[in-house]
Tab-separated table of C-alpha atoms and ligand atoms in Angstrom:
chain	number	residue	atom	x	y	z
O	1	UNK	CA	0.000	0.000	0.000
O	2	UNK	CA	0.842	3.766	-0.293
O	3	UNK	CA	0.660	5.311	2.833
O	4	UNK	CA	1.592	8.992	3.618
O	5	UNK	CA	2.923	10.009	7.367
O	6	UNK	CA	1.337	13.106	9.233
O	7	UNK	CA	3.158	13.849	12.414
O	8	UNK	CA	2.446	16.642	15.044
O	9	UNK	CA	5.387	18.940	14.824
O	10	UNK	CA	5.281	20.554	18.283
O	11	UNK	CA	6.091	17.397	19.491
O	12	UNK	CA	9.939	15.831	19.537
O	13	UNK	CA	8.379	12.377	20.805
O	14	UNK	CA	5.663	12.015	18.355
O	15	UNK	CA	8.261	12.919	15.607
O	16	UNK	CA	10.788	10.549	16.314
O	17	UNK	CA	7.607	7.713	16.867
O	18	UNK	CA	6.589	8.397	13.422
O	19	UNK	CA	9.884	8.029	12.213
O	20	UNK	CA	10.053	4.840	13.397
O	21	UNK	CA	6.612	4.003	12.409
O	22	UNK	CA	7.936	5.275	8.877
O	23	UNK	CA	10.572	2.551	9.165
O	24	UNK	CA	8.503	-0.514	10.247
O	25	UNK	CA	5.690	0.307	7.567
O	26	UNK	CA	8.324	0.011	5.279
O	27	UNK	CA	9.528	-3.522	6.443
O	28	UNK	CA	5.751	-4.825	5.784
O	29	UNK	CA	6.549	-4.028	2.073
O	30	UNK	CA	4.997	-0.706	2.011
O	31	UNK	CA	5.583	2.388	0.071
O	32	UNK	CA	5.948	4.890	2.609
O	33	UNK	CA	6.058	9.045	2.205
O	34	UNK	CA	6.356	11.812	4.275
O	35	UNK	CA	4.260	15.138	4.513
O	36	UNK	CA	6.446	17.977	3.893
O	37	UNK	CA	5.603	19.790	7.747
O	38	UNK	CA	7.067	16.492	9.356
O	39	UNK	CA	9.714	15.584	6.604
O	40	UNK	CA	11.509	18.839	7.475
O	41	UNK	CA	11.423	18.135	10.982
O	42	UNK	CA	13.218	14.904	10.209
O	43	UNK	CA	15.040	16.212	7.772
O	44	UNK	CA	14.513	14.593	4.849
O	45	UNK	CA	11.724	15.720	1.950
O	46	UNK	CA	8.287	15.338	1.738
O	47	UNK	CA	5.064	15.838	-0.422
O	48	UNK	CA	2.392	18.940	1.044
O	49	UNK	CA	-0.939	17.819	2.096
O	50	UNK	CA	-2.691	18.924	-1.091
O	51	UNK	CA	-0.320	16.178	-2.699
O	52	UNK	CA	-1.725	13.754	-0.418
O	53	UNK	CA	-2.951	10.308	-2.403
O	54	UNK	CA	-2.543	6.728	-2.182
O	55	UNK	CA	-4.179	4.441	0.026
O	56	UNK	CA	-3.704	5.879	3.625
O	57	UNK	CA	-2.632	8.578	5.564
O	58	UNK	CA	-1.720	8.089	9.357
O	59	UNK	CA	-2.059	10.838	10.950
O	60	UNK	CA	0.017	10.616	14.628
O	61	UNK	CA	-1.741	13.377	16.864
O	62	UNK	CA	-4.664	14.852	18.294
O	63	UNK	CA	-7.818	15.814	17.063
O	64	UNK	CA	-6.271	19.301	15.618
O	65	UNK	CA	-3.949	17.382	13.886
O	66	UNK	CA	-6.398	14.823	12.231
O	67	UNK	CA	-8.760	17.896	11.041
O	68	UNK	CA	-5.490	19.478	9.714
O	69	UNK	CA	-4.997	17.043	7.701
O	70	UNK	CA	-9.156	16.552	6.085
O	71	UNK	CA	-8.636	19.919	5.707
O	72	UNK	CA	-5.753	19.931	3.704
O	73	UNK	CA	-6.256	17.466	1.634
O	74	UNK	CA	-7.066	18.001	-2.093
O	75	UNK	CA	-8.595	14.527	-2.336
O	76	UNK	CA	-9.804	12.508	0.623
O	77	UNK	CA	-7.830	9.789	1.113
O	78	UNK	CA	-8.553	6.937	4.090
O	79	UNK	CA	-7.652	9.138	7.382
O	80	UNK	CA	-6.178	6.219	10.433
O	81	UNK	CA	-5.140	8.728	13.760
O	82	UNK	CA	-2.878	7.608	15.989
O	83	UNK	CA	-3.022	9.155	19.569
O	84	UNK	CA	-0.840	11.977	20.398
O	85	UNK	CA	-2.661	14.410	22.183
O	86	UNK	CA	-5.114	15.004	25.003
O	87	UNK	CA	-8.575	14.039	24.047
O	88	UNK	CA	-7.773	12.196	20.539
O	89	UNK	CA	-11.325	10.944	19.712
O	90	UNK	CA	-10.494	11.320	16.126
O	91	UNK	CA	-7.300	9.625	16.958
O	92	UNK	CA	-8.353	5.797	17.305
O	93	UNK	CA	-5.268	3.854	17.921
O	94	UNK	CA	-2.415	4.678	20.847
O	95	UNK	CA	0.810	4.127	19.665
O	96	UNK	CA	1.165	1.186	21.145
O	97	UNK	CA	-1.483	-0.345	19.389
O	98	UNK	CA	-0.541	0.492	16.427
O	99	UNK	CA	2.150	-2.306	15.516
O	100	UNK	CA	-0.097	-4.948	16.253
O	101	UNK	CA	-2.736	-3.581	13.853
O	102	UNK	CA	-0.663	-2.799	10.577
O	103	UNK	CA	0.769	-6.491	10.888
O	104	UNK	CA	-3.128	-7.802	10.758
O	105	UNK	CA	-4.269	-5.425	8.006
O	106	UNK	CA	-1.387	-5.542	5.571
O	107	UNK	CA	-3.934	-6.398	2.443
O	108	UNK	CA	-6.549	-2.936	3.767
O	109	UNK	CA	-8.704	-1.327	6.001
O	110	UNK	CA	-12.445	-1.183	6.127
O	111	UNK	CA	-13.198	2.369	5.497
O	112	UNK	CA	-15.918	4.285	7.294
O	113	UNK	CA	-17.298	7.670	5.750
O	114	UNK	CA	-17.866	10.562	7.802
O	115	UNK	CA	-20.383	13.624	6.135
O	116	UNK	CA	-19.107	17.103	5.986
O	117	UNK	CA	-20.717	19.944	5.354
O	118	UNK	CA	-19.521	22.843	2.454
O	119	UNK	CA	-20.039	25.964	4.018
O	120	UNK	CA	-20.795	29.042	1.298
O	121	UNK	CA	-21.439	32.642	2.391
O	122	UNK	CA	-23.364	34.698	-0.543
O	123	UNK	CA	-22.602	32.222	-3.170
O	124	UNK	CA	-18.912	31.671	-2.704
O	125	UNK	CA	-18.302	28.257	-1.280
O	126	UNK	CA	-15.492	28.839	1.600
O	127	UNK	CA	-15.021	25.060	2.299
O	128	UNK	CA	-15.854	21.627	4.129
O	129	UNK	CA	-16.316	21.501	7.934
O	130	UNK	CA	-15.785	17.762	8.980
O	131	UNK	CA	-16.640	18.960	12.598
O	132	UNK	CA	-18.670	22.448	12.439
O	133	UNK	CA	-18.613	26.125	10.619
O	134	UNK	CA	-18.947	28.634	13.654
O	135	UNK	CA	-20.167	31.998	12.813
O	136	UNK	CA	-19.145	33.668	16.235
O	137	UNK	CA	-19.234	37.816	16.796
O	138	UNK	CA	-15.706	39.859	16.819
O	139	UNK	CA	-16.736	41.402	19.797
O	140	UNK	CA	-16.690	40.069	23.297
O	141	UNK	CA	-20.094	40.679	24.821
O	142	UNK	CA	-21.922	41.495	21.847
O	143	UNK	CA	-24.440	39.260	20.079
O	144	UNK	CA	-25.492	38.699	16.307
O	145	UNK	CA	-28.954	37.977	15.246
O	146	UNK	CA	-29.457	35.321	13.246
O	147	UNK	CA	-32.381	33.722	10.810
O	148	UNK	CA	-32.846	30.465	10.312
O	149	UNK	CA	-34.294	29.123	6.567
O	150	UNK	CA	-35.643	25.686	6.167
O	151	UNK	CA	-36.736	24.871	2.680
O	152	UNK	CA	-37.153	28.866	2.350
O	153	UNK	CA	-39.288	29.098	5.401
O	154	UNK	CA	-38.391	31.214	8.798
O	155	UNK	CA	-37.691	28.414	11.398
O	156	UNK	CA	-36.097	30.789	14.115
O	157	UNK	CA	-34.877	34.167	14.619
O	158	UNK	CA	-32.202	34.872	17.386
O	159	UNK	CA	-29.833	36.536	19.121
O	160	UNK	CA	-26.828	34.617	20.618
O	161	UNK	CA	-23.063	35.507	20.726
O	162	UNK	CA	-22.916	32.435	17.733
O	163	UNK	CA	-24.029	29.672	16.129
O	164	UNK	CA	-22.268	26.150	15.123
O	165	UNK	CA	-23.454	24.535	12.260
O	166	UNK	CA	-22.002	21.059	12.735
O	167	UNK	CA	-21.782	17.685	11.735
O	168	UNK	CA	-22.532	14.732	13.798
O	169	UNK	CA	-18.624	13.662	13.985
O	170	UNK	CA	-18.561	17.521	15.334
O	171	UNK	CA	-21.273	17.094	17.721
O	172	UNK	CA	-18.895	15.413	20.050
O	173	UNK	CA	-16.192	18.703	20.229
O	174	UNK	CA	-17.429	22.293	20.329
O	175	UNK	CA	-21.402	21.436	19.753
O	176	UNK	CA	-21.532	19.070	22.656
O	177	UNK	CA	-20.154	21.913	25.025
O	178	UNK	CA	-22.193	24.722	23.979
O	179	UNK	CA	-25.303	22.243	24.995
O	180	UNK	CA	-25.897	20.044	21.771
O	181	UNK	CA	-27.159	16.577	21.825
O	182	UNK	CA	-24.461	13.557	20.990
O	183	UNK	CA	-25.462	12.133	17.754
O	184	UNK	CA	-24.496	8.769	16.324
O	185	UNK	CA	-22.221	9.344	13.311
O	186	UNK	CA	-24.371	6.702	11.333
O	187	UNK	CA	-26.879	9.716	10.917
O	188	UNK	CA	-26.636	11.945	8.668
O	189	UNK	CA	-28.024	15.757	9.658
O	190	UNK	CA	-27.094	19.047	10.112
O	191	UNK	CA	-26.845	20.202	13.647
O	192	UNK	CA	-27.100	23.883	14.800
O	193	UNK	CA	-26.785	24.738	17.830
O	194	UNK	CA	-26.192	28.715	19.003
O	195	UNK	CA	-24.244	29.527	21.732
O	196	UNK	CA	-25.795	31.293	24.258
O	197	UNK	CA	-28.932	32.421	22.706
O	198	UNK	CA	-30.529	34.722	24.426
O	199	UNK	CA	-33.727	33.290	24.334
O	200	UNK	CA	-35.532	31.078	27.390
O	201	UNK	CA	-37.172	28.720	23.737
O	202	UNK	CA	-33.636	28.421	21.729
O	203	UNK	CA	-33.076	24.740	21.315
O	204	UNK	CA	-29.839	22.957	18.875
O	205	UNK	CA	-31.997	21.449	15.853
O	206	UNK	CA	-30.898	18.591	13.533
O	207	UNK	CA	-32.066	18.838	10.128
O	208	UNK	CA	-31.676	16.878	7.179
O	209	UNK	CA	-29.034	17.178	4.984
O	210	UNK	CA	-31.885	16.615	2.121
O	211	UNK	CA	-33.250	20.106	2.891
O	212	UNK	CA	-32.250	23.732	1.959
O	213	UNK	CA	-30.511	24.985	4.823
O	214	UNK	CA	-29.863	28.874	4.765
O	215	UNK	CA	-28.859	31.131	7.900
O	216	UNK	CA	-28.721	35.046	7.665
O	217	UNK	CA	-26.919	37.243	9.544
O	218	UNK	CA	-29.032	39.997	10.349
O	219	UNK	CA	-26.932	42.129	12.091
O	220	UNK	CA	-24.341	44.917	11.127
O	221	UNK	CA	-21.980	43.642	13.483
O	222	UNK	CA	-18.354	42.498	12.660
O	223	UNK	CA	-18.359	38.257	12.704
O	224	UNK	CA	-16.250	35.382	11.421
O	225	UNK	CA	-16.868	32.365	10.020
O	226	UNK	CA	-14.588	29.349	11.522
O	227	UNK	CA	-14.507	26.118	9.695
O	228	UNK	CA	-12.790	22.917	12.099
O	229	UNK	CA	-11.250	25.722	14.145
O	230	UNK	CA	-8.760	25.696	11.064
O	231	UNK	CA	-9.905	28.701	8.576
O	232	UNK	CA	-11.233	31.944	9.361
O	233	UNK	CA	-13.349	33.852	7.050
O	234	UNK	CA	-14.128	37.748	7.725
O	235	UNK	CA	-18.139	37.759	7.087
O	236	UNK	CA	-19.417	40.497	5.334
O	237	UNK	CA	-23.064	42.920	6.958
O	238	UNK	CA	-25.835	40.657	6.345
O	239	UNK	CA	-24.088	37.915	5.036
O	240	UNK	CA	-25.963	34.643	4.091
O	241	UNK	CA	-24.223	31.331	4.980
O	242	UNK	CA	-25.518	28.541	2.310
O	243	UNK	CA	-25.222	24.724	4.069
O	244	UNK	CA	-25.357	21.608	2.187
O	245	UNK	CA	-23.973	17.995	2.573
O	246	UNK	CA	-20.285	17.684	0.785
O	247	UNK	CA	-20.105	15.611	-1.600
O	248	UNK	CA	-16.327	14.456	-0.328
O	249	UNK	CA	-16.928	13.018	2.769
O	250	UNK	CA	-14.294	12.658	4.765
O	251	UNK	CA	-12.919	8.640	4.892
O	252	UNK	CA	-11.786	6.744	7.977
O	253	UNK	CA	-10.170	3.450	8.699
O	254	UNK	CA	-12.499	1.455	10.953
O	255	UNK	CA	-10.337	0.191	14.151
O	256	UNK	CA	-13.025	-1.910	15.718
O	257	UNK	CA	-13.571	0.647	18.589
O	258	UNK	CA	-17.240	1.389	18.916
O	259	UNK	CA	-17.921	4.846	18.717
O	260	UNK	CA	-20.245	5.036	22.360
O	261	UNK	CA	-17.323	2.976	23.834
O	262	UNK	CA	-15.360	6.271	22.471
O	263	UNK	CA	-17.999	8.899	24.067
O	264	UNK	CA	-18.081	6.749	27.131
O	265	UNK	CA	-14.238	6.569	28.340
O	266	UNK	CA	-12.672	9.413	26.303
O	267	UNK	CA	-15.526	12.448	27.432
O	268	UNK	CA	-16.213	11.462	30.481
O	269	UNK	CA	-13.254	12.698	32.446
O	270	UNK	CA	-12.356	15.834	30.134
V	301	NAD	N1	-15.634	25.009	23.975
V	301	NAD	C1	-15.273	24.016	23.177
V	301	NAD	O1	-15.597	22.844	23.384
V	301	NAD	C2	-14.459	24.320	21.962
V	301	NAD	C3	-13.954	25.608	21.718
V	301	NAD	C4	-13.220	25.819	20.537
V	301	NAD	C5	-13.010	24.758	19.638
V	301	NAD	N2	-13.503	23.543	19.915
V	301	NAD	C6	-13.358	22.426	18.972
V	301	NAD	O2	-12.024	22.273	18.599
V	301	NAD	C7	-11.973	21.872	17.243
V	301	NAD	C8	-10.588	22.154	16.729
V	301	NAD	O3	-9.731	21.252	17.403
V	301	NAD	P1	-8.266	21.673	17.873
V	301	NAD	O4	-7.654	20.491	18.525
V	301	NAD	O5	-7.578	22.334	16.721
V	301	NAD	O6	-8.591	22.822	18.918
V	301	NAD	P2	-8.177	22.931	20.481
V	301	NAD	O7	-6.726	22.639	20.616
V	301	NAD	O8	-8.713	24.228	20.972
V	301	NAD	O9	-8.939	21.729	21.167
V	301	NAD	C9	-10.338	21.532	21.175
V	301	NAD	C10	-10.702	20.232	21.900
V	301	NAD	O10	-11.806	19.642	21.203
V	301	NAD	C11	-11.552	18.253	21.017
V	301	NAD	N3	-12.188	17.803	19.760
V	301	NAD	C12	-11.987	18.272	18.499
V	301	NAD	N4	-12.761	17.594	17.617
V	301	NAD	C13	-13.456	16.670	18.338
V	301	NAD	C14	-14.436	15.696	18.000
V	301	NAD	N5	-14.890	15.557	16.756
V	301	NAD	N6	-14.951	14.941	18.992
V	301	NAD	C15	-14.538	15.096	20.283
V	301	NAD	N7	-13.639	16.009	20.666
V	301	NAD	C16	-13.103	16.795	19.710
V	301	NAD	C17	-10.042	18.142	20.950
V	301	NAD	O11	-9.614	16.866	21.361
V	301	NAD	C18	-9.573	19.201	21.929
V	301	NAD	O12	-9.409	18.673	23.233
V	301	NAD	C19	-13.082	22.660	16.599
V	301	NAD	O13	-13.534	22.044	15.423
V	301	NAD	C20	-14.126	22.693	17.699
V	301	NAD	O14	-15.081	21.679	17.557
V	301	NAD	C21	-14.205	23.302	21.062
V	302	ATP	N1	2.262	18.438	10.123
V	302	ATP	C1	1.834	19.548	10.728
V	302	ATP	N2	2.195	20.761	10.250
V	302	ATP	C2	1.791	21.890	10.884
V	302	ATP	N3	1.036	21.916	12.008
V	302	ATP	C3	0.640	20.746	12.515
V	302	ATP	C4	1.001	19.503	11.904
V	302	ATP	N4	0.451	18.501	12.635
V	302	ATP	C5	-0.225	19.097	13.641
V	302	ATP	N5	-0.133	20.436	13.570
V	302	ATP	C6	-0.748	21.370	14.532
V	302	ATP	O1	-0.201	21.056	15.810
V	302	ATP	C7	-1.199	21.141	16.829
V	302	ATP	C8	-1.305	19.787	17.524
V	302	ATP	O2	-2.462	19.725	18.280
V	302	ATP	P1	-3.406	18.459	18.386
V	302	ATP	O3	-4.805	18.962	18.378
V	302	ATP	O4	-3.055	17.425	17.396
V	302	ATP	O5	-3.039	17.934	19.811
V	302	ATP	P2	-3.721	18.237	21.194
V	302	ATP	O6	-4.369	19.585	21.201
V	302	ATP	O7	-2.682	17.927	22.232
V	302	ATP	O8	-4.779	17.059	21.208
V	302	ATP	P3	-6.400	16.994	21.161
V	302	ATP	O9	-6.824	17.939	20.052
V	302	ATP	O10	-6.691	15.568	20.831
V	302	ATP	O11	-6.879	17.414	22.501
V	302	ATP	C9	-2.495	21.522	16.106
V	302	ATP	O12	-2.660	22.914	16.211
V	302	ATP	C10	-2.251	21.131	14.662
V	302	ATP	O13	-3.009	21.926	13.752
């Protein structure tokens, strides 16, 4: 198999770890590059995520690193995360797990796909959210109003200091702590959930991704657009944000770990 190597490259550990991985990938027969971020670090050369293809990339990190990496990518190619940071539920395996895995799946991987969402304000598509776009104000303390369009019809009109508009792999990061509901990956919606609505009714909805989903911002106030807590997008007065299911949804090799086993031990104790 081709398989590209994503390291964290804050970390002098996880580099030298996925050197070595590098190395034993290579004695299983495999072809074996770096990403160009982690090449330099080990000094030797590399190809840039936008280069990434081949069969799999193992990504060895946290969950910043793993949406780095579906966020970089030109073409999504089969994401497996290795475990080097706090929380790491996008990060299935710990390193020392991982040995015993590649030597059981040298012939492939059963691939899982994960939606995302393409997130365009006033026409101009701005990218895929694999966890959530957050349109959040500039200004400490002050709130946005937002409209909610279902299928062209009003569903809600509010004021809150933002809104996520996420995915359910996202519902588990920043939509479960501003209040949202857990959902099971296997469904396929789009969650919004505002933070801090002012409003004793506001409740997260999940909608289907088989529905028009518009969202206007109806205030003049200064706001951004944040997609994965990657990109930041200055939003222009009354901008509209355009949601709709991407049609590259992000891939995932399927470790065997159940994803409520996941919620239960790895957000319990955060
Ligand atoms: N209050 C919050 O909970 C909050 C605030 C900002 C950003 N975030 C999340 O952080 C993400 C960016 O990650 P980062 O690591 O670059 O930022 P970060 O370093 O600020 O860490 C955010 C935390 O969210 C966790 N996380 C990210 N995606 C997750 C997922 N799908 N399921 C469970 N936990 C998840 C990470 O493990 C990390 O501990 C954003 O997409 C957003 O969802 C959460
Ligand atoms: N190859 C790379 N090139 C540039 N930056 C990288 C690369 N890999 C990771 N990063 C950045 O390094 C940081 C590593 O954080 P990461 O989220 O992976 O770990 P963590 O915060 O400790 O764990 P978790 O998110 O699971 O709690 C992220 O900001 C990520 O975007």
């Amino acid at each position: 198999m081709k398989i590209v190597l994503v390291s964290r490259i804050d970390e002098a550990d996880a580099l030298r770890y996925t050197a070595s991985l590098a190395r034993e990938l290579e004695g299983l027969g495999h072809e074996v590059a770096l990403e160009e971020g982690t090449a330099a670090h080990l000094g030797e050369g590399g190809i840039s995520f936008e280069e990434i293809d081949g069969d799999l990339v193992v990504v060895v990190g946290g969950d910043g690193s793993v949406l780095l990496t579906v966020h970089q990518m030109k073409k999504q190619v089969p994401v497996l995360g290795i475990n080097w940071g706090e929380v790491g539920f996008l990060a299935d395996l710990e390193p020392d797990e991982a040995g015993t895995f590649f030597a059981a799946h040298t012939e492939g991987f059963h691939i899982e796909r994960r939606m995302r969402v393409s997130l365009s304000v006033n026409g101009v598509p701005l990218g895929d959210a694999l966890n959530e776009g957050l349109v959040v104000t500039d200004r400490p303390a002050k709130m946005l109003r937002f409209g909610v369009y279902v299928d062209g019809t009003p569903a809600e009109r509010f004021r809150a200091d933002g809104l996520l508009v996420s995915t359910p792999t996202g519902s588990t990061a920043y939509a479960m702590s501003a209040g949202g509901p857990i959902v099971d990956p296997q469904i396929e919606g789009f969650l919004l959930v505002p933070l801090a609505p002012y409003m004793l009714s506001s409740r997260p909805h999940l909608i289907s991704t088989g529905r028009n989903l518009e969202i206007t911002l109806e205030t003049e106030k200064p706001a951004h657009l944040v997609i994965d807590g990657q990109s930041t997008f200055e939003l222009e007065k009354e901008a509209t944000l355009t949601v709709k299911k991407s049609d590259q949804p992000a891939l995932f090799v399927h470790t065997g770990k159940p994803f409520f086993e996941k919620v239960n031990h790895k957000l319990r104790n955060l």
